[in-house]
Coordinates of C-alpha atoms in Angstrom, one line a residue:
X717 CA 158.0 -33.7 141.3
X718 CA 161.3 -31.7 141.8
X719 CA 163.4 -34.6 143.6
X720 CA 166.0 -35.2 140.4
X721 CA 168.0 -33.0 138.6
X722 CA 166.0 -32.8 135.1
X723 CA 162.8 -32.4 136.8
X724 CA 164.0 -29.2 138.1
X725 CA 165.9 -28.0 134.7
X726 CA 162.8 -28.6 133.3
X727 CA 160.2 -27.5 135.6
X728 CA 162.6 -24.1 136.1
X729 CA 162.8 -23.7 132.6
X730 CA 159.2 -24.3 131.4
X731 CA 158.6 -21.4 134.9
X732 CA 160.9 -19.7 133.0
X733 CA 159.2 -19.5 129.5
X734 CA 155.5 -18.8 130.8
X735 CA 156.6 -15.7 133.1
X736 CA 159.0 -14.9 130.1
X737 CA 155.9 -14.9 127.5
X738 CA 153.6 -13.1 129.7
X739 CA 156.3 -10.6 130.4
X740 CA 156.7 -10.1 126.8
X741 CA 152.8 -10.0 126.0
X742 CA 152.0 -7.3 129.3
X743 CA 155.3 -5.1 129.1
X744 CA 156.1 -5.1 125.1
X745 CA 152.5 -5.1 123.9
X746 CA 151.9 -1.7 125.7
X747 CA 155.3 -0.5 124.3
X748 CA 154.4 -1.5 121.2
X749 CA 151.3 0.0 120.7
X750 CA 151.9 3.3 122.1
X751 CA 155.2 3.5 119.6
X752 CA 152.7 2.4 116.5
X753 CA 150.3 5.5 117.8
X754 CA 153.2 8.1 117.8
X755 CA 154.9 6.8 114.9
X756 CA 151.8 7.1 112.8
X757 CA 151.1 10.2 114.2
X758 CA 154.3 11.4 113.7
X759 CA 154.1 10.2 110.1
X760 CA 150.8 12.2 109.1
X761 CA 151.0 15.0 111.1
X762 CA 154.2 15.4 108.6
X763 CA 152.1 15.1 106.0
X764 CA 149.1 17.5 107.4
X765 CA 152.3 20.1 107.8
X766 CA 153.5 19.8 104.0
X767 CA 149.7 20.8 102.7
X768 CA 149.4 23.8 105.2
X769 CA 152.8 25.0 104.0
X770 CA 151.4 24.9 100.3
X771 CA 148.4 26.7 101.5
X772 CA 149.4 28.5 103.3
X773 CA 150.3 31.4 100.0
X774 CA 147.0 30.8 98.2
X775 CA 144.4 30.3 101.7
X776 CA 143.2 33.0 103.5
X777 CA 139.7 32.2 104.7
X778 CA 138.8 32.1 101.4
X779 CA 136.7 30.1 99.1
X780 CA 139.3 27.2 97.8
X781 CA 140.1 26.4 94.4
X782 CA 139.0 22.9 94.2
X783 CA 141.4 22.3 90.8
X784 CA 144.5 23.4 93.4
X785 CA 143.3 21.6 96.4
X786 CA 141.5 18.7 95.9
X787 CA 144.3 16.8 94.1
X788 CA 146.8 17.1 96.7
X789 CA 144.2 15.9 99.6
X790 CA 142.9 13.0 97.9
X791 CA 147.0 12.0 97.3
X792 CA 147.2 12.4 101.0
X793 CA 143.7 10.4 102.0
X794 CA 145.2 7.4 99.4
X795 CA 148.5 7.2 100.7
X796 CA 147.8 7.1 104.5
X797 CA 144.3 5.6 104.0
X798 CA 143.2 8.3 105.7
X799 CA 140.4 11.2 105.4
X800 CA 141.4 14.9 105.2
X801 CA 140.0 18.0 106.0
X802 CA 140.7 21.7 105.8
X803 CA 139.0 22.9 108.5
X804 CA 138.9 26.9 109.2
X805 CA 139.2 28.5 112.8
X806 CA 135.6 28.4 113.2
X807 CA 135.1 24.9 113.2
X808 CA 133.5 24.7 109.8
X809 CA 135.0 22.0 107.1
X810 CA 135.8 23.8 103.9
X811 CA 136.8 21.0 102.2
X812 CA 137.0 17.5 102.6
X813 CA 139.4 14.2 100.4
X814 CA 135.8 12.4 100.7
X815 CA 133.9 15.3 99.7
X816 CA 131.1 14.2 102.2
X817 CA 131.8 16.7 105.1
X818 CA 132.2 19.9 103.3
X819 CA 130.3 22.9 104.5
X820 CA 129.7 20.8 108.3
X821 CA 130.6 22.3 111.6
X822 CA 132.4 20.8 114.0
X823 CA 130.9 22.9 116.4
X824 CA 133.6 21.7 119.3
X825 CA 136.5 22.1 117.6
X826 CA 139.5 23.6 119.8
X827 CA 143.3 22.8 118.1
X828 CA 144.1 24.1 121.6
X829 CA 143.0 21.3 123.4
X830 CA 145.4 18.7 122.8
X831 CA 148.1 20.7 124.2
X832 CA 151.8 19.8 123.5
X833 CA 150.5 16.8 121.9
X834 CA 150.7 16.6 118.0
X835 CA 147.6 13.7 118.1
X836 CA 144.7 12.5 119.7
X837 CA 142.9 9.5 119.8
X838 CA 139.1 9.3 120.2
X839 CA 135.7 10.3 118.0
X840 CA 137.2 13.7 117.1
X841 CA 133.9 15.3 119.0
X842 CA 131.6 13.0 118.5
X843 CA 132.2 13.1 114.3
X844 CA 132.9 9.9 113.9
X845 CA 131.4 6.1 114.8
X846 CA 134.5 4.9 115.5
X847 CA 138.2 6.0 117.0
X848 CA 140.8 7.5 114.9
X849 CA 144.2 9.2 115.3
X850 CA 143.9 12.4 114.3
X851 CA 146.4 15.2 113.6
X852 CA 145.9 19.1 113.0
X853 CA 148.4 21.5 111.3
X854 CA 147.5 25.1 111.2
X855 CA 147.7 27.4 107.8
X856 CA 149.4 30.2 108.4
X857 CA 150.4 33.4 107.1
X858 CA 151.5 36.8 107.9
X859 CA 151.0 35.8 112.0
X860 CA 148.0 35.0 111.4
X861 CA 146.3 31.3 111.9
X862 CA 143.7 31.2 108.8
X863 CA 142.7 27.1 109.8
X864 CA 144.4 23.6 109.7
X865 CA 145.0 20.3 107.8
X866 CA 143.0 17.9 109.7
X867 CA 144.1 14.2 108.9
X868 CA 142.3 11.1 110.2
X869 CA 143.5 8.0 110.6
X870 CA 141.0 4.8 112.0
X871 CA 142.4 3.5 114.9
X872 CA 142.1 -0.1 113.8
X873 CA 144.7 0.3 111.0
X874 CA 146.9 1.3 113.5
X875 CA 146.4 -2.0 116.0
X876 CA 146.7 -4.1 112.4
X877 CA 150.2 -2.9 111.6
X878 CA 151.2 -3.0 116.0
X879 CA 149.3 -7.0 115.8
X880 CA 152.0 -7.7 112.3
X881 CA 154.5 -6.1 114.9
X882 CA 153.6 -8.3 118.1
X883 CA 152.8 -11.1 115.7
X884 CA 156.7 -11.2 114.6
X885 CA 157.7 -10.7 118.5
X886 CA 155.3 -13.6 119.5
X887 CA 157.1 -15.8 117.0
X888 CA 160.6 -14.9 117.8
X889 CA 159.7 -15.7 121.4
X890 CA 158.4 -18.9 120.8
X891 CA 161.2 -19.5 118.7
X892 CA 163.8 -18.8 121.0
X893 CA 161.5 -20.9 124.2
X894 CA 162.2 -23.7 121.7
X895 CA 165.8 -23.3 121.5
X896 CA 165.5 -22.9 125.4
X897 CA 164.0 -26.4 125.7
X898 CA 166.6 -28.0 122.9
X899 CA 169.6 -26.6 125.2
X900 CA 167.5 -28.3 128.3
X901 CA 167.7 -31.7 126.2
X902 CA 171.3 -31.0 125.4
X903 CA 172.5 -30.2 129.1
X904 CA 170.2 -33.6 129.8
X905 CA 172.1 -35.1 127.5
X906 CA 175.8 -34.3 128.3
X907 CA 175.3 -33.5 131.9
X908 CA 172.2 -34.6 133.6
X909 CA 172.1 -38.6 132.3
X910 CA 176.4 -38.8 133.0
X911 CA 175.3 -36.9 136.8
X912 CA 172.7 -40.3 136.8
X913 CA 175.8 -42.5 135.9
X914 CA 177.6 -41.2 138.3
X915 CA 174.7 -41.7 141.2
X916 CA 173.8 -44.9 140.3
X917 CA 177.7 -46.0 140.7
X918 CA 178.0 -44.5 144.0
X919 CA 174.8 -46.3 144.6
X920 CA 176.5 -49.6 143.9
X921 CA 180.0 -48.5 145.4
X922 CA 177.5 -47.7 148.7
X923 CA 176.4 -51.4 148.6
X924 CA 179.9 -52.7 148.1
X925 CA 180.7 -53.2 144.5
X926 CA 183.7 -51.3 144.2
X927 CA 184.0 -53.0 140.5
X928 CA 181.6 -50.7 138.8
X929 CA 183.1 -48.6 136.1
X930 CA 181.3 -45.0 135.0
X931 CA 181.0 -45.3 131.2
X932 CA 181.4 -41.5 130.8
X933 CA 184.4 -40.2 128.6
X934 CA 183.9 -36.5 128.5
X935 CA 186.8 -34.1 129.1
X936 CA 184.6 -31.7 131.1
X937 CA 184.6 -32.0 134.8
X938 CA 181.8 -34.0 134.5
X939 CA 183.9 -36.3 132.7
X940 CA 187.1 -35.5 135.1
X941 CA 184.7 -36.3 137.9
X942 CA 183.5 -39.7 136.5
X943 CA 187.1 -40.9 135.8
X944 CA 188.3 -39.9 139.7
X945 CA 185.2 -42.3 141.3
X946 CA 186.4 -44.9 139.0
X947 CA 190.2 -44.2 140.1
X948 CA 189.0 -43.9 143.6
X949 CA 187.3 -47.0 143.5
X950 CA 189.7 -49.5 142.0
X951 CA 191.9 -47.9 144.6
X952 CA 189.6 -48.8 147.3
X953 CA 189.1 -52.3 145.9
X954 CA 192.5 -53.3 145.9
X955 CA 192.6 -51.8 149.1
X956 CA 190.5 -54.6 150.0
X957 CA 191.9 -56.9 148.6
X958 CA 195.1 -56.4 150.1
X959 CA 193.4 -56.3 153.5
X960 CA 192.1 -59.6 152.6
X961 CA 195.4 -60.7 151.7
X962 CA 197.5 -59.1 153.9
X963 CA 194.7 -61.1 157.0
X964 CA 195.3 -64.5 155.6
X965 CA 198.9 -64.0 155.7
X966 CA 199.0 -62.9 159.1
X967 CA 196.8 -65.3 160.0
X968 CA 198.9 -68.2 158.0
X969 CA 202.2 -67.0 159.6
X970 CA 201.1 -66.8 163.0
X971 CA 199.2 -69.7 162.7
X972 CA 202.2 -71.9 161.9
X973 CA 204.6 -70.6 165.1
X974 CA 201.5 -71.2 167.4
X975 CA 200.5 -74.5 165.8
X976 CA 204.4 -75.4 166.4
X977 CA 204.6 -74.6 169.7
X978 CA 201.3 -75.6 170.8
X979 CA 202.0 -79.2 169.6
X980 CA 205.5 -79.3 171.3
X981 CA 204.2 -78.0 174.6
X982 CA 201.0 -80.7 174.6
X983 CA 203.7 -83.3 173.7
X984 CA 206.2 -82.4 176.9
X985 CA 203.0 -82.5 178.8
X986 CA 201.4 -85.6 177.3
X987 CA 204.5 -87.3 177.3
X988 CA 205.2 -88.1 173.9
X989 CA 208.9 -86.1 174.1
X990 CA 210.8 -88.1 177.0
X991 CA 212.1 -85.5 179.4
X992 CA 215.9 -86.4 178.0
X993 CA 214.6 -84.3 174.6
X994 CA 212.7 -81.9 176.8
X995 CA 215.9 -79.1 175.9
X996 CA 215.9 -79.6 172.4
X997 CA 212.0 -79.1 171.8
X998 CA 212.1 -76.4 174.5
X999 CA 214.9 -74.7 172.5
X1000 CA 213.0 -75.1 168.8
X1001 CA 209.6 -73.3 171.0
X1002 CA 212.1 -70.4 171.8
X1003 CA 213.1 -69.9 168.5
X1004 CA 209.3 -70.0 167.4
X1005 CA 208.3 -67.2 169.6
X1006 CA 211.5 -65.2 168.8
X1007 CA 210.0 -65.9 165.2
X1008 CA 206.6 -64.1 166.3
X1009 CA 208.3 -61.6 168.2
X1010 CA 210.3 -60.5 164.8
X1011 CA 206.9 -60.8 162.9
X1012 CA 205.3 -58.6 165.7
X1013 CA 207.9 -56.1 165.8
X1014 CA 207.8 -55.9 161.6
X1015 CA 204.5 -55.4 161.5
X1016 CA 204.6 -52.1 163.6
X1017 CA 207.4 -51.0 162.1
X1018 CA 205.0 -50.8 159.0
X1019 CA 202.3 -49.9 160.9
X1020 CA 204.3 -46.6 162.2
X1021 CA 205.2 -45.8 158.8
X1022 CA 202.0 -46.3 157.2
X1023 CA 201.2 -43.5 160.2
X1024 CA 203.5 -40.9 158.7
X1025 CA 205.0 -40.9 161.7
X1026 CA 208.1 -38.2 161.6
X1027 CA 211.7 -38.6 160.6
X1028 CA 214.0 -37.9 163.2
X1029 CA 216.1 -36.2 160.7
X1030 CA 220.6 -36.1 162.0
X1031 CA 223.5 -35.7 160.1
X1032 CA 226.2 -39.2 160.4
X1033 CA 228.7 -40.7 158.6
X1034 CA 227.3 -43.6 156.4
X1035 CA 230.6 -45.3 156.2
X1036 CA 230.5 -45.8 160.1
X1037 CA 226.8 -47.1 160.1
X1038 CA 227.4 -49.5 157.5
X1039 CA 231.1 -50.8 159.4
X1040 CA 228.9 -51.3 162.6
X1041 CA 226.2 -53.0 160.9
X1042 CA 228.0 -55.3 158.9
X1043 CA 230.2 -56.2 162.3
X1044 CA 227.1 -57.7 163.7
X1045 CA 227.1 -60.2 161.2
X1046 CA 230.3 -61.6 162.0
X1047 CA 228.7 -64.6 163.8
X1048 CA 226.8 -65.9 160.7
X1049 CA 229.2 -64.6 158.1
X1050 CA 232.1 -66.9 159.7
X1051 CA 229.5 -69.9 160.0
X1052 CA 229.1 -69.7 155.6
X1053 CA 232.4 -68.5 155.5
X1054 CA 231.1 -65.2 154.0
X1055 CA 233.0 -61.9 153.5
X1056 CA 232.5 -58.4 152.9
X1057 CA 234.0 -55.9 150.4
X1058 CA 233.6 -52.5 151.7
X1059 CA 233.9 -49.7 149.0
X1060 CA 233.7 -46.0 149.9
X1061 CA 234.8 -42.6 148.3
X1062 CA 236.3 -40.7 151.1
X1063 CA 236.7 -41.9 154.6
X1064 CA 234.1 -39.8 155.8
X1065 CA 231.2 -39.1 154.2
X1066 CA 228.1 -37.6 156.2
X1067 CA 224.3 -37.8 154.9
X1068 CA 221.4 -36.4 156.5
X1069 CA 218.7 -39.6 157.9
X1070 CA 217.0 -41.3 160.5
X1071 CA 220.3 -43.0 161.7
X1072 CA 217.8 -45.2 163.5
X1073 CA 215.9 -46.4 160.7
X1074 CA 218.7 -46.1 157.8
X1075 CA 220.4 -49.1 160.2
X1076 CA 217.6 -51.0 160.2
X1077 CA 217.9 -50.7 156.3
X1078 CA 221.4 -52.0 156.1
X1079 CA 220.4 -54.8 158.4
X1080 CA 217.4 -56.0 156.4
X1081 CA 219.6 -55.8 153.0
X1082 CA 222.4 -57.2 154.5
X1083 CA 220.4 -60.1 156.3
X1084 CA 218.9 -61.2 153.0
X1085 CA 222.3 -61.1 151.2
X1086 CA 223.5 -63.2 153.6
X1087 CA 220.4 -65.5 153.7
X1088 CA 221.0 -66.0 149.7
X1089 CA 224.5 -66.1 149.5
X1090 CA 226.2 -69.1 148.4
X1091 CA 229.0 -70.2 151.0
X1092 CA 233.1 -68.7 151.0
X1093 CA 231.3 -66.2 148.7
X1094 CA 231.5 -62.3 148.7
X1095 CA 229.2 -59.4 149.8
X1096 CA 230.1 -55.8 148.3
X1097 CA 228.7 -52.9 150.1
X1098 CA 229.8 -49.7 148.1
X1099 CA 229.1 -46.0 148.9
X1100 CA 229.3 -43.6 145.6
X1101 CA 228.7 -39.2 145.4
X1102 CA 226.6 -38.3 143.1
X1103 CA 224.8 -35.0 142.3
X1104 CA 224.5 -34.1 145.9
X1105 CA 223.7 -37.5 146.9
X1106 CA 225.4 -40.5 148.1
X1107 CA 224.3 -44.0 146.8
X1108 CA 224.6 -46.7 148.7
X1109 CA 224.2 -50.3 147.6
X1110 CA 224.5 -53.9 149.0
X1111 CA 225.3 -56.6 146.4
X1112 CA 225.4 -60.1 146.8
X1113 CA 226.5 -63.1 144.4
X1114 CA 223.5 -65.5 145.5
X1115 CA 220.5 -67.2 143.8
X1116 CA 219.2 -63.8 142.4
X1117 CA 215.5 -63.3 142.1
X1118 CA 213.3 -64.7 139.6
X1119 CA 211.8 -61.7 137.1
X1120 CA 208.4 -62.7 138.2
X1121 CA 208.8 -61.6 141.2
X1122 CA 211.0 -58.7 140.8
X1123 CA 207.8 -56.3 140.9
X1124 CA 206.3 -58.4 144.0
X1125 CA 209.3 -58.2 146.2
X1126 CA 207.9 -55.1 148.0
X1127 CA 204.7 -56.2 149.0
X1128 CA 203.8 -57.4 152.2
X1129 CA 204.2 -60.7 153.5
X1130 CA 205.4 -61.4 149.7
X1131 CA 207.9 -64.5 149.3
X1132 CA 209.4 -66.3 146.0
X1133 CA 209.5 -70.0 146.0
X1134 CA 213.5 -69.4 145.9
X1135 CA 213.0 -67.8 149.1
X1136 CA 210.5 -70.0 150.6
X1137 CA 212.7 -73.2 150.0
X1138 CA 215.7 -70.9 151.1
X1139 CA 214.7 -70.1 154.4
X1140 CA 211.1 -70.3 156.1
X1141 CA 211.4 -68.3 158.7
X1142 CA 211.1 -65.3 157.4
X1143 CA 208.2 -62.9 157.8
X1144 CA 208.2 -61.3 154.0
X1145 CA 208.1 -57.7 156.0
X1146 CA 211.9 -57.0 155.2
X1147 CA 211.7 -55.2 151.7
X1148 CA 209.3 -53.9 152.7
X1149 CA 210.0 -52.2 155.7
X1150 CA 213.3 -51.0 153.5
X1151 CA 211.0 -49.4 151.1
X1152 CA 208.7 -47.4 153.3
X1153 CA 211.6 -46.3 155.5
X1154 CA 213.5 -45.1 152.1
X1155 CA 210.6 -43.5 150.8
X1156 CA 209.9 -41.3 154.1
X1157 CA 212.8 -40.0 153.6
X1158 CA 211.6 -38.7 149.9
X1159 CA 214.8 -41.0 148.3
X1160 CA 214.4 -44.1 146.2
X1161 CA 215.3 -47.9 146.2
X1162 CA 216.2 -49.4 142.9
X1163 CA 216.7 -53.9 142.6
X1164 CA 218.4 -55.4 139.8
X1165 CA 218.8 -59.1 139.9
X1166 CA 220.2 -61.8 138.0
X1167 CA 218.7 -65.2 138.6
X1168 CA 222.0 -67.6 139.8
X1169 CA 223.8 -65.1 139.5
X1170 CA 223.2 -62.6 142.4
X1171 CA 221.2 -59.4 143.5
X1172 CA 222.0 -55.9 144.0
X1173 CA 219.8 -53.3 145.9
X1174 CA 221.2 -49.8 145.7
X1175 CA 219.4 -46.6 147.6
X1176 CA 219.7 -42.5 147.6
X1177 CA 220.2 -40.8 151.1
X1178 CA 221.0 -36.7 150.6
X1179 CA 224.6 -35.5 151.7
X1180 CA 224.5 -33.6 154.9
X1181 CA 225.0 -29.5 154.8
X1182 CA 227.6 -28.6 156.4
X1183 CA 228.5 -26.0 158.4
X1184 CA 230.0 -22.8 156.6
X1185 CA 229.2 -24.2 153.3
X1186 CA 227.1 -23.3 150.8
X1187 CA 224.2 -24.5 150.4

């Protein structure tokens, strides 16, 4: 019964409207009534003092002038609805608003009785069948008590105008129970049913469809919550999908070295190669697993990046790292008759980096330069300050990317056609092994590229502090 979220709003709130409406029928009905009993008495014991003052010149024990008195008691008895006596100190009514009571005895009569109370509630000794309030103001005069304005008031006229009261406080109650229940349907509406939304999609997300999107557009934090599940989980998705992606490609550029040399190998054995080839085919399997050794090595180069693992932060000279660098090309550059233009401001300009990684950088840009270079052409390699930063970028005047690929060139494993047909031995991990090392380091990498025309890759690294400088 109280397993969802409604049930309990509702169940808590319905709890909450029957203690509520007992509360207000125990505590304020008791309230209520004994305010209606002292604000009626209150009211004609006010009155009961006004007709004692005007007797109190003219009344001293006295018969009453009925012409003088008679007017101003019935008044009294129509106005409160009410029966009023003049009663004197021994008990005995002298005259009465109904004119049914006069010349009785009250034989128990005793003002004194009620104390510091102006009222009393009851038969006023055994007089009448039925309760009334009942107030007594004494006639005075020269110190002396001479009687006292009895009014009576029935009881029941009292509980009428305290059930008109209650009556009204019921109502508003109820009223505002309603309201209660409305908000309950509105919170249902706008918090409960998206909360639903929201389970149901973690439900499916649980059962792996990460594709489910939560329909709720509210800018509370319902709403906030609804749209970070649906962030989180395209997130995870194409998480998945890379994973798939990034397994086949693994698998497909593994699979092609190891099919390779497999084949060569069960040839030499079989026979098929004659043993005067034997050194050629030999020589093709060495450069196969030198091709799965470079794949191997790229792939935990990623893999210790992806691991945050730390920057082992020094301060060198860039121009240095990019002279060695480039001087271990000299091999292959002299083979396509390449050449380099190095550019930089000063001859010594030091930046704060992972010297380790920041070579491994140059290498990868400046290998695929080279790799898509035309032949006798030029590579420029240019170092430029700016803004307490030195730029560095490696520009080549090769086959240039195609702008489809431009935002593709990071991924893993990614090659164009250009660069498939270019060179097939590459792993796809170079861009982006440049990419996560550049972006450990909190700088950026920036590609603009001209198809036939060339490519240029240009990176941040911050200027070393130093010594007895400012900062």
């Amino acid at each position: 019964m109280f397993h969802s979220l409604y049930s309990k709003l509702f169940w808590g709130y319905l709890i909450f409207a029957v203690l509520g409406f007992l509360t207000i029928a125990t505590f304020s009905a008791g309230i209520t009534h004994r305010y209606m009993v002292k604000s009626s008495a209150d009211s004609i014991y006010r009155e009961a003092t006004m007709i004692a003052d005007n007797l109190s010149s003219t009344y001293r024990g006295k018969v009453l002038n009925p012409a003088d008195t008679y007017p101003r008691l019935e008044a009294s008895a129509a106005l409160h609805q009410s029966e009023v006596w003049i009663i004197d100190r021994n008990g005995r009514i002298t005259a009465d608003s109904g004119r049914k009571r006069e010349g009785t005895t009250v034989s128990a009569f005793d003002p004194t009785t009620k104390g510091s109370n102006i009222y009393s509630v009851g038969n006023f000794y055994g007089t009448f069948p039925y309760e009334v309030l009942s107030v007594a103001a004494p006639i005075t005069g020269n110190m002396q008590t001479f009687g006292y304005v009895v009014i009576h008031v029935p009881i029941s006229d009292v509980l009428y105008r305290e059930n008109q009261y209650m009556a009204i406080v019921y109502i508003t109650g109820v009223v505002l129970f309603l309201l209660s229940f409305i908000l309950l349907f509105i919170v249902a509406r706008y918090v409960v049913r998206p909360l639903h939304q929201i389970t149901d999609a973690a439900k499916q997300y649980a059962a792996g469809d990460l594709r489910v999107n939560i329909p709720v557009k509210s800018r509370d934090e319902v709403g906030y919550l609804a749209d970070t599940l649906n962030t989180m989980s395209d997130q995870i998705a194409d998480v998945e999908d890379y994973q798939k992606k990034f397994i086949a490609n693994v698998s497909h550029d593994f699979r092609s070295p190891l099919t390779s040399i497999k084949g060569y190998l069960e040839a030499i054995l079989d026979g098929t190669i004659p043993p005067e080839l034997h050194e050629k085919y030999l020589t093709l399997i060495i450069n196969e697993t030198k091709r799965l050794t470079k794949l191997t090595e790229g792939m935990l180069t990623l893999n210790s990046l992806d691991s945050k693992n730390c920057i082992n932060r020094s301060n060198f000279d860039i121009n240095r790292t990019i002279k060695d660098t480039a001087a271990s090309f000299e091999g292959t550059c002299r083979g396509k008759g390449i050449t380099f233009d190095l550019t930089f401001g000063t001859e010594l300009e030091m930046v704060n980096a992972d010297l380790g990684k920041i070579q491994q950088v140059l290498y990868n840009l400046i290998d695929n330069a080279i790799k898509f270079s035309h032949d006798n052409s030029v590579i420029e390699i240019a170092v430029v300050e700016r803004n307490e930063k030195y730029f560095i970028s490696v520009k080549d005047s090769g086959i240039g990317i195609p702008k489809k690929s431009l935002s593709r060139i990071w991924e893993r494993f990614y090659k164009s056609d250009l660069s498939r047909g270019k060179d097939k031995k590459g792993t796809g991990l170079g861009l982006s092994i440049v990419k996560e090392i550049i972006q450990s380091h909190g700088e950026n990498i920036d590609v603009v590229s001209t198809e036939g025309v060339g490519t240029e890759f240009t990176f941040s690294l911050p200027k070393a502090k130093m010594p007895g400088k400012n900062a």
